[in-house]
């Protein structure tokens, strides 16, 4: 089974409950705490998203916000590392609502099409330029990354508007 990046938006109270209880955190990571509309599957795209911004020369502050959007700030509940079937090497992390708002504001500066248009038109050249971040793709990385960029930016924008937190994990 492939391990992919997952994000979920939660209320501050739900984040506190996840911090206090590995059972509650497991409900979230099992997709049973929040409706499906509050989850985002980024597949294997995070490194490719970051790498494409680096290749395009996006400013360091925006790249840092993008990294924060896929890495989170702090581990939600270290005890969850010992929970059955959790992924120890990828701890569950979170961004509190204020941090989500900061990240969302910075992410607004990213125009996915402009970033991805910097990649060479030739698929082989684009894949070479992106390096290991998209080695799993067989075609041009542009379509795959644009889809995930668009989803990530919308997810953070909507989460910030709703005043929610984000929990991130690999599943």
PDB file of C-alpha atoms in Angstrom:
ATOM      1  CA  UNK A   1       0.000   0.000   0.000  1.00  0.00           C
ATOM      2  CA  UNK A   2       1.306   3.444  -0.940  1.00  0.00           C
ATOM      3  CA  UNK A   3       1.945   5.990   1.779  1.00  0.00           C
ATOM      4  CA  UNK A   4       0.419   9.359   0.875  1.00  0.00           C
ATOM      5  CA  UNK A   5       0.132  12.768   2.542  1.00  0.00           C
ATOM      6  CA  UNK A   6      -3.199  13.383   4.262  1.00  0.00           C
ATOM      7  CA  UNK A   7      -4.611  16.609   5.705  1.00  0.00           C
ATOM      8  CA  UNK A   8      -7.752  17.159   7.739  1.00  0.00           C
ATOM      9  CA  UNK A   9      -9.317  20.331   9.037  1.00  0.00           C
ATOM     10  CA  UNK A  10     -10.529  20.192  12.613  1.00  0.00           C
ATOM     11  CA  UNK A  11     -11.841  22.561  15.226  1.00  0.00           C
ATOM     12  CA  UNK A  12      -9.571  23.726  18.011  1.00  0.00           C
ATOM     13  CA  UNK A  13     -11.514  21.512  20.437  1.00  0.00           C
ATOM     14  CA  UNK A  14     -11.026  18.480  18.179  1.00  0.00           C
ATOM     15  CA  UNK A  15      -7.297  19.218  17.924  1.00  0.00           C
ATOM     16  CA  UNK A  16      -7.127  19.414  21.734  1.00  0.00           C
ATOM     17  CA  UNK A  17      -8.962  16.077  21.958  1.00  0.00           C
ATOM     18  CA  UNK A  18      -6.465  14.527  19.523  1.00  0.00           C
ATOM     19  CA  UNK A  19      -3.589  15.880  21.611  1.00  0.00           C
ATOM     20  CA  UNK A  20      -5.098  14.293  24.730  1.00  0.00           C
ATOM     21  CA  UNK A  21      -6.211  10.941  23.303  1.00  0.00           C
ATOM     22  CA  UNK A  22      -4.541   8.587  20.843  1.00  0.00           C
ATOM     23  CA  UNK A  23      -7.946   6.968  20.309  1.00  0.00           C
ATOM     24  CA  UNK A  24      -9.420  10.277  19.122  1.00  0.00           C
ATOM     25  CA  UNK A  25      -6.368  10.931  16.949  1.00  0.00           C
ATOM     26  CA  UNK A  26      -6.771   7.463  15.471  1.00  0.00           C
ATOM     27  CA  UNK A  27     -10.405   8.247  14.635  1.00  0.00           C
ATOM     28  CA  UNK A  28      -9.182  11.281  12.699  1.00  0.00           C
ATOM     29  CA  UNK A  29      -6.401   9.366  10.943  1.00  0.00           C
ATOM     30  CA  UNK A  30      -8.898   6.611  10.121  1.00  0.00           C
ATOM     31  CA  UNK A  31     -11.168   9.194   8.438  1.00  0.00           C
ATOM     32  CA  UNK A  32     -13.925   8.655  11.028  1.00  0.00           C
ATOM     33  CA  UNK A  33     -13.819  11.926  13.001  1.00  0.00           C
ATOM     34  CA  UNK A  34     -14.489  14.493  10.250  1.00  0.00           C
ATOM     35  CA  UNK A  35     -16.575  14.353   7.077  1.00  0.00           C
ATOM     36  CA  UNK A  36     -14.735  13.409   3.894  1.00  0.00           C
ATOM     37  CA  UNK A  37     -15.098  17.012   2.689  1.00  0.00           C
ATOM     38  CA  UNK A  38     -12.727  18.068   5.499  1.00  0.00           C
ATOM     39  CA  UNK A  39      -9.926  15.789   4.253  1.00  0.00           C
ATOM     40  CA  UNK A  40      -7.386  16.297   1.493  1.00  0.00           C
ATOM     41  CA  UNK A  41      -5.242  13.562  -0.037  1.00  0.00           C
ATOM     42  CA  UNK A  42      -2.079  15.119  -1.496  1.00  0.00           C
ATOM     43  CA  UNK A  43      -0.804  11.767  -2.750  1.00  0.00           C
ATOM     44  CA  UNK A  44       2.989  11.984  -3.181  1.00  0.00           C
ATOM     45  CA  UNK A  45       2.953  15.610  -4.314  1.00  0.00           C
ATOM     46  CA  UNK A  46       4.448  17.581  -1.372  1.00  0.00           C
ATOM     47  CA  UNK A  47       8.107  17.334  -2.428  1.00  0.00           C
ATOM     48  CA  UNK A  48       7.184  18.044  -6.039  1.00  0.00           C
ATOM     49  CA  UNK A  49       5.214  21.125  -5.020  1.00  0.00           C
ATOM     50  CA  UNK A  50       8.159  22.410  -3.031  1.00  0.00           C
ATOM     51  CA  UNK A  51      10.686  21.553  -5.723  1.00  0.00           C
ATOM     52  CA  UNK A  52       8.631  23.257  -8.440  1.00  0.00           C
ATOM     53  CA  UNK A  53       8.619  26.476  -6.396  1.00  0.00           C
ATOM     54  CA  UNK A  54      12.381  26.248  -5.946  1.00  0.00           C
ATOM     55  CA  UNK A  55      12.895  25.668  -9.686  1.00  0.00           C
ATOM     56  CA  UNK A  56      10.618  28.639 -10.448  1.00  0.00           C
ATOM     57  CA  UNK A  57      12.515  30.917  -8.058  1.00  0.00           C
ATOM     58  CA  UNK A  58       9.579  31.563  -5.725  1.00  0.00           C
ATOM     59  CA  UNK A  59      10.683  33.717  -2.780  1.00  0.00           C
ATOM     60  CA  UNK A  60      11.992  31.983   0.339  1.00  0.00           C
ATOM     61  CA  UNK A  61       9.170  33.141   2.629  1.00  0.00           C
ATOM     62  CA  UNK A  62       6.530  31.649   0.333  1.00  0.00           C
ATOM     63  CA  UNK A  63       8.463  28.388  -0.034  1.00  0.00           C
ATOM     64  CA  UNK A  64       8.775  28.255   3.770  1.00  0.00           C
ATOM     65  CA  UNK A  65       4.999  28.699   4.105  1.00  0.00           C
ATOM     66  CA  UNK A  66       4.434  25.951   1.553  1.00  0.00           C
ATOM     67  CA  UNK A  67       6.775  23.657   3.489  1.00  0.00           C
ATOM     68  CA  UNK A  68       4.904  24.497   6.688  1.00  0.00           C
ATOM     69  CA  UNK A  69       1.600  23.700   4.933  1.00  0.00           C
ATOM     70  CA  UNK A  70       2.739  20.121   4.282  1.00  0.00           C
ATOM     71  CA  UNK A  71       4.928  19.585   7.368  1.00  0.00           C
ATOM     72  CA  UNK A  72       2.867  21.228  10.113  1.00  0.00           C
ATOM     73  CA  UNK A  73       4.359  22.882  13.173  1.00  0.00           C
ATOM     74  CA  UNK A  74       4.353  20.383  15.992  1.00  0.00           C
ATOM     75  CA  UNK A  75       3.531  16.767  16.702  1.00  0.00           C
ATOM     76  CA  UNK A  76      -0.069  16.302  17.809  1.00  0.00           C
ATOM     77  CA  UNK A  77       0.384  13.367  20.175  1.00  0.00           C
ATOM     78  CA  UNK A  78       3.767  11.599  20.428  1.00  0.00           C
ATOM     79  CA  UNK A  79       2.081   8.575  22.036  1.00  0.00           C
ATOM     80  CA  UNK A  80       0.392   7.900  18.695  1.00  0.00           C
ATOM     81  CA  UNK A  81       3.725   6.687  17.319  1.00  0.00           C
ATOM     82  CA  UNK A  82       3.172   3.532  19.395  1.00  0.00           C
ATOM     83  CA  UNK A  83      -0.441   3.049  18.287  1.00  0.00           C
ATOM     84  CA  UNK A  84      -0.956  -0.093  16.165  1.00  0.00           C
ATOM     85  CA  UNK A  85      -0.560   0.524  12.422  1.00  0.00           C
ATOM     86  CA  UNK A  86       0.650   4.107  12.817  1.00  0.00           C
ATOM     87  CA  UNK A  87       3.667   5.261  10.810  1.00  0.00           C
ATOM     88  CA  UNK A  88       6.372   5.976  13.365  1.00  0.00           C
ATOM     89  CA  UNK A  89       8.729   7.731  10.979  1.00  0.00           C
ATOM     90  CA  UNK A  90       6.033  10.241   9.941  1.00  0.00           C
ATOM     91  CA  UNK A  91       4.518  11.761  13.075  1.00  0.00           C
ATOM     92  CA  UNK A  92       1.086  13.372  12.954  1.00  0.00           C
ATOM     93  CA  UNK A  93       1.556  17.143  13.040  1.00  0.00           C
ATOM     94  CA  UNK A  94      -0.735  20.158  13.140  1.00  0.00           C
ATOM     95  CA  UNK A  95      -1.154  23.848  12.492  1.00  0.00           C
ATOM     96  CA  UNK A  96      -3.407  25.733  14.915  1.00  0.00           C
ATOM     97  CA  UNK A  97      -6.018  28.116  13.438  1.00  0.00           C
ATOM     98  CA  UNK A  98      -3.805  31.226  13.688  1.00  0.00           C
ATOM     99  CA  UNK A  99      -0.969  29.378  11.940  1.00  0.00           C
ATOM    100  CA  UNK A 100      -3.390  28.168   9.246  1.00  0.00           C
ATOM    101  CA  UNK A 101      -4.403  31.784   8.619  1.00  0.00           C
ATOM    102  CA  UNK A 102      -0.732  32.850   8.321  1.00  0.00           C
ATOM    103  CA  UNK A 103       0.077  30.009   5.943  1.00  0.00           C
ATOM    104  CA  UNK A 104      -3.051  30.571   3.846  1.00  0.00           C
ATOM    105  CA  UNK A 105      -2.208  34.270   3.482  1.00  0.00           C
ATOM    106  CA  UNK A 106       1.304  33.452   2.268  1.00  0.00           C
ATOM    107  CA  UNK A 107       0.092  30.683  -0.061  1.00  0.00           C
ATOM    108  CA  UNK A 108      -2.122  33.210  -1.858  1.00  0.00           C
ATOM    109  CA  UNK A 109       1.087  34.490  -3.427  1.00  0.00           C
ATOM    110  CA  UNK A 110       1.524  31.242  -5.362  1.00  0.00           C
ATOM    111  CA  UNK A 111       0.090  31.113  -8.856  1.00  0.00           C
ATOM    112  CA  UNK A 112       0.360  27.410  -9.755  1.00  0.00           C
ATOM    113  CA  UNK A 113       0.263  27.942 -13.517  1.00  0.00           C
ATOM    114  CA  UNK A 114       3.053  30.546 -13.376  1.00  0.00           C
ATOM    115  CA  UNK A 115       5.202  28.274 -11.183  1.00  0.00           C
ATOM    116  CA  UNK A 116       4.691  25.229 -13.373  1.00  0.00           C
ATOM    117  CA  UNK A 117       5.130  27.101 -16.664  1.00  0.00           C
ATOM    118  CA  UNK A 118       8.786  27.566 -15.706  1.00  0.00           C
ATOM    119  CA  UNK A 119       9.334  23.823 -16.171  1.00  0.00           C
ATOM    120  CA  UNK A 120      10.712  22.753 -19.549  1.00  0.00           C
ATOM    121  CA  UNK A 121       8.007  21.745 -22.058  1.00  0.00           C
ATOM    122  CA  UNK A 122       9.722  18.430 -22.760  1.00  0.00           C
ATOM    123  CA  UNK A 123       8.483  15.859 -20.192  1.00  0.00           C
ATOM    124  CA  UNK A 124      11.890  14.171 -19.842  1.00  0.00           C
ATOM    125  CA  UNK A 125      13.630  17.507 -19.286  1.00  0.00           C
ATOM    126  CA  UNK A 126      10.972  18.581 -16.771  1.00  0.00           C
ATOM    127  CA  UNK A 127      11.324  15.321 -14.843  1.00  0.00           C
ATOM    128  CA  UNK A 128      15.111  15.679 -14.828  1.00  0.00           C
ATOM    129  CA  UNK A 129      14.850  19.262 -13.565  1.00  0.00           C
ATOM    130  CA  UNK A 130      12.469  18.196 -10.781  1.00  0.00           C
ATOM    131  CA  UNK A 131      14.693  15.291  -9.717  1.00  0.00           C
ATOM    132  CA  UNK A 132      13.587  12.667  -7.261  1.00  0.00           C
ATOM    133  CA  UNK A 133      10.551  14.673  -6.160  1.00  0.00           C
ATOM    134  CA  UNK A 134       8.487  13.342  -9.092  1.00  0.00           C
ATOM    135  CA  UNK A 135      10.409  10.220 -10.109  1.00  0.00           C
ATOM    136  CA  UNK A 136       7.211   8.160  -9.815  1.00  0.00           C
ATOM    137  CA  UNK A 137       5.551  10.029 -12.734  1.00  0.00           C
ATOM    138  CA  UNK A 138       5.728   8.748 -16.285  1.00  0.00           C
ATOM    139  CA  UNK A 139       4.612  11.934 -18.065  1.00  0.00           C
ATOM    140  CA  UNK A 140       5.075  15.662 -17.650  1.00  0.00           C
ATOM    141  CA  UNK A 141       4.741  16.678 -13.959  1.00  0.00           C
ATOM    142  CA  UNK A 142       2.760  19.827 -14.756  1.00  0.00           C
ATOM    143  CA  UNK A 143      -0.781  18.366 -14.728  1.00  0.00           C
ATOM    144  CA  UNK A 144      -0.191  16.260 -11.612  1.00  0.00           C
ATOM    145  CA  UNK A 145       1.345  19.134  -9.664  1.00  0.00           C
ATOM    146  CA  UNK A 146      -1.185  21.723 -10.819  1.00  0.00           C
ATOM    147  CA  UNK A 147      -4.055  19.546  -9.575  1.00  0.00           C
ATOM    148  CA  UNK A 148      -2.440  19.183  -6.163  1.00  0.00           C
ATOM    149  CA  UNK A 149      -1.365  22.831  -5.959  1.00  0.00           C
ATOM    150  CA  UNK A 150      -4.912  23.954  -6.677  1.00  0.00           C
ATOM    151  CA  UNK A 151      -6.367  21.563  -4.110  1.00  0.00           C
ATOM    152  CA  UNK A 152      -3.852  22.545  -1.410  1.00  0.00           C
ATOM    153  CA  UNK A 153      -4.324  26.282  -1.896  1.00  0.00           C
ATOM    154  CA  UNK A 154      -8.128  25.960  -1.832  1.00  0.00           C
ATOM    155  CA  UNK A 155      -7.978  23.696   1.226  1.00  0.00           C
ATOM    156  CA  UNK A 156      -5.938  26.226   3.212  1.00  0.00           C
ATOM    157  CA  UNK A 157      -7.995  29.185   2.004  1.00  0.00           C
ATOM    158  CA  UNK A 158     -11.254  27.518   3.065  1.00  0.00           C
ATOM    159  CA  UNK A 159      -9.801  26.247   6.344  1.00  0.00           C
ATOM    160  CA  UNK A 160      -8.587  29.739   7.264  1.00  0.00           C
ATOM    161  CA  UNK A 161     -11.972  31.264   6.427  1.00  0.00           C
ATOM    162  CA  UNK A 162     -13.636  28.705   8.714  1.00  0.00           C
ATOM    163  CA  UNK A 163     -11.115  29.370  11.538  1.00  0.00           C
ATOM    164  CA  UNK A 164     -10.056  25.723  11.754  1.00  0.00           C
ATOM    165  CA  UNK A 165      -6.810  23.882  12.440  1.00  0.00           C
ATOM    166  CA  UNK A 166      -5.083  21.418  10.096  1.00  0.00           C
ATOM    167  CA  UNK A 167      -3.757  17.990  11.077  1.00  0.00           C
ATOM    168  CA  UNK A 168      -1.264  16.315   8.730  1.00  0.00           C
ATOM    169  CA  UNK A 169      -0.052  12.731   8.469  1.00  0.00           C
ATOM    170  CA  UNK A 170       1.178  10.113   6.037  1.00  0.00           C
ATOM    171  CA  UNK A 171      -1.125   7.139   5.561  1.00  0.00           C
TER     172      UNK A 171
END
